CSV table of C-alpha atoms in Angstrom, one decimal:
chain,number,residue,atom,x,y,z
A,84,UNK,CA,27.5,-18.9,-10.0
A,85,UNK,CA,25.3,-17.4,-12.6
A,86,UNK,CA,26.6,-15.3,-15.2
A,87,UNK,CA,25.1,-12.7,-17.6
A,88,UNK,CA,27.2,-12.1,-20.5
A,89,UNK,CA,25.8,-9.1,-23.5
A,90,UNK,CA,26.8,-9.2,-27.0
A,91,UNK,CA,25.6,-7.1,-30.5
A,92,UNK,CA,26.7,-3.3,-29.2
A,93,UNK,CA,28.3,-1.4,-31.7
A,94,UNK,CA,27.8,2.0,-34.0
A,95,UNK,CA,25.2,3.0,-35.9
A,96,UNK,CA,23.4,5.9,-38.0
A,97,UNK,CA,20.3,7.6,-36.5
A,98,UNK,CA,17.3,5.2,-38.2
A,99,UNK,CA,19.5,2.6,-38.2
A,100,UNK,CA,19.3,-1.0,-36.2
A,101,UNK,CA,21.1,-3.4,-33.7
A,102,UNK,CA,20.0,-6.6,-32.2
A,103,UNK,CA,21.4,-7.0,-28.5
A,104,UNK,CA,22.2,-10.4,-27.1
A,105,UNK,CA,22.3,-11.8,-23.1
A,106,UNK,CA,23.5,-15.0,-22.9
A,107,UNK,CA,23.3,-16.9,-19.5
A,108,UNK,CA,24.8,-19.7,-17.9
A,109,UNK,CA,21.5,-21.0,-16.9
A,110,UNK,CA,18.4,-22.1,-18.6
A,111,UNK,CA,15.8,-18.7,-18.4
A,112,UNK,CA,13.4,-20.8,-16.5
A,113,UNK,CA,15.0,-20.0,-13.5
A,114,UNK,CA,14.1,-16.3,-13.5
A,115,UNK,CA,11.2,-14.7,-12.6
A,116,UNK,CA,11.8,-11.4,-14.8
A,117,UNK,CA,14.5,-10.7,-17.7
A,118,UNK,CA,15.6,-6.8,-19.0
A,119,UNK,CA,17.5,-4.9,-20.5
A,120,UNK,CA,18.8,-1.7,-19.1
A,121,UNK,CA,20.9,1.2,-20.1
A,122,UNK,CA,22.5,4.2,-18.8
A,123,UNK,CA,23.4,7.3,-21.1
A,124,UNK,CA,26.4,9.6,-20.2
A,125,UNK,CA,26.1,11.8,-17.2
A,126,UNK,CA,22.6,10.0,-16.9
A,127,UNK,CA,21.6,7.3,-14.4
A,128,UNK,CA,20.6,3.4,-15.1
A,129,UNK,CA,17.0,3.4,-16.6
A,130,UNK,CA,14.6,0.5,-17.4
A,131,UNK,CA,14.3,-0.3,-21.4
A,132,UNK,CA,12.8,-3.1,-21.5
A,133,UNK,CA,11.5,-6.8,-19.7
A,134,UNK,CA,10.2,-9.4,-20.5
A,135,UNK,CA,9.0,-12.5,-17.3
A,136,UNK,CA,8.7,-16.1,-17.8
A,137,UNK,CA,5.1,-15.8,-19.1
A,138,UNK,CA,6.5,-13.4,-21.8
A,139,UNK,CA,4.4,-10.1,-21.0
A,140,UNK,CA,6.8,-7.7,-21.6
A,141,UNK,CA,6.9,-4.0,-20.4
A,142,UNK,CA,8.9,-0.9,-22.5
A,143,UNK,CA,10.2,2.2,-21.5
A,144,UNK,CA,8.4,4.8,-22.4
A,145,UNK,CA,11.1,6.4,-25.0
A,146,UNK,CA,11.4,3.0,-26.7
A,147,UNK,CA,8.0,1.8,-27.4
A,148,UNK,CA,7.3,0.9,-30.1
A,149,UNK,CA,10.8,1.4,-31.8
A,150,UNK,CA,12.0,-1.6,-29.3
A,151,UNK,CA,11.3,-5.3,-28.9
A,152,UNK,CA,12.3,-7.7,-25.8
A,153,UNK,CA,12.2,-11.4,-26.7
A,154,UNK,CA,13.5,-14.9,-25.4
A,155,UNK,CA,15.2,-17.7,-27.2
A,156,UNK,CA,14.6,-20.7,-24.3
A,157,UNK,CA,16.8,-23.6,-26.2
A,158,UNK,CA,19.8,-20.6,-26.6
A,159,UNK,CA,19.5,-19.7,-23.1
A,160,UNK,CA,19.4,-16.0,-24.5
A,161,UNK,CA,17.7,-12.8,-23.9
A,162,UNK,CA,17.3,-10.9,-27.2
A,163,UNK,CA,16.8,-6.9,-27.6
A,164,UNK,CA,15.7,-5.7,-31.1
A,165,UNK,CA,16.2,-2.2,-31.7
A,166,UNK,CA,15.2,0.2,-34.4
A,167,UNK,CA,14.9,3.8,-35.7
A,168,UNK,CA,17.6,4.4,-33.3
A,169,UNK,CA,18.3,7.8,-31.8
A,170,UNK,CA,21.7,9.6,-30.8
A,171,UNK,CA,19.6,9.5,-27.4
A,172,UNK,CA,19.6,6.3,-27.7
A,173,UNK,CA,23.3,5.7,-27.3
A,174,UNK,CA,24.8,4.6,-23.6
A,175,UNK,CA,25.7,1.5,-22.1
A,176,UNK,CA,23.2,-1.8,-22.1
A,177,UNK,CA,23.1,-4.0,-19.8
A,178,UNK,CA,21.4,-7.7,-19.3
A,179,UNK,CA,19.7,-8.1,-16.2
A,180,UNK,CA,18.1,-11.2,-14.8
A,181,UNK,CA,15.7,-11.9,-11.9
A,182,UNK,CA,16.2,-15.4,-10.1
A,183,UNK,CA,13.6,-17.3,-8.3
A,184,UNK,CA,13.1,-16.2,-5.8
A,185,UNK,CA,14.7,-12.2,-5.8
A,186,UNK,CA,18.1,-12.2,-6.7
A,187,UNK,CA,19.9,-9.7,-9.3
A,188,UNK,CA,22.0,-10.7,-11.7
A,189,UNK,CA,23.7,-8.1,-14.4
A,190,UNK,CA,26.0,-8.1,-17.0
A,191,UNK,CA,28.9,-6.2,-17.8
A,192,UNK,CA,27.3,-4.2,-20.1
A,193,UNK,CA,27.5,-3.5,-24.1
A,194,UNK,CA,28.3,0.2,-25.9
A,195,UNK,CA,25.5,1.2,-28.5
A,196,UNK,CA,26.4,4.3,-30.1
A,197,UNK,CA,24.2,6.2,-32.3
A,198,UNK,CA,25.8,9.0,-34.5
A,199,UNK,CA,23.5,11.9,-36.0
């Protein structure tokens, strides 16, 4: 029984910032890969960012560089910095974790809205 749970979602102004949270029930060591995905309205799920247990992290191509994926190990938390946010950046995020040795695990998701 493993549980992802995302906080931090709210509104913001385009150039503005947010910090997304994942908390799990487990210690991180036991996944393989941790992300952060989102899906826009009317648009399906797409890959924003990762980050595995030897922290080489991988971005989605509209988010590099604007984006950061990190890890907080002793907080058993999965961290999503974002910046210069976009209106096409608004949708749902969601925390999704990879256990050893291939199991999914999401969360129920957090609304980022980003107003022109």
């Amino acid at each position: 029984q493993v549980q992802l749970v995302e906080s931090g979602g709210g509104s913001v102004q385009t150039g503005g910032s947010l910090s997304l949270s994942c908390s799990a029930s487990r210690s991180l060591s036991n996944f393989n890969v941790l992300g952060w995905y989102r899906q826009a309205p009317g648009k399906q799920r797409e890959l924003v960012a990762s980050i595995t247990g030897a922290y080489r992290t991988n971005y989605g191509d509209s988010v590099k560089g604007r984006f950061t994926i990190s890890r907080d190990n002793a907080k058993n938390m999965v961290i999503l910095q974002m910046n210069s946010l976009k209106p096409e950046d608004t949708g749902v995020y969601y925390c999704k974790a990879t256990a050893w040795p291939a199991d999914d695990i999401w969360g129920q998701g957090t609304q980022v809205t980003v107003s022109s």
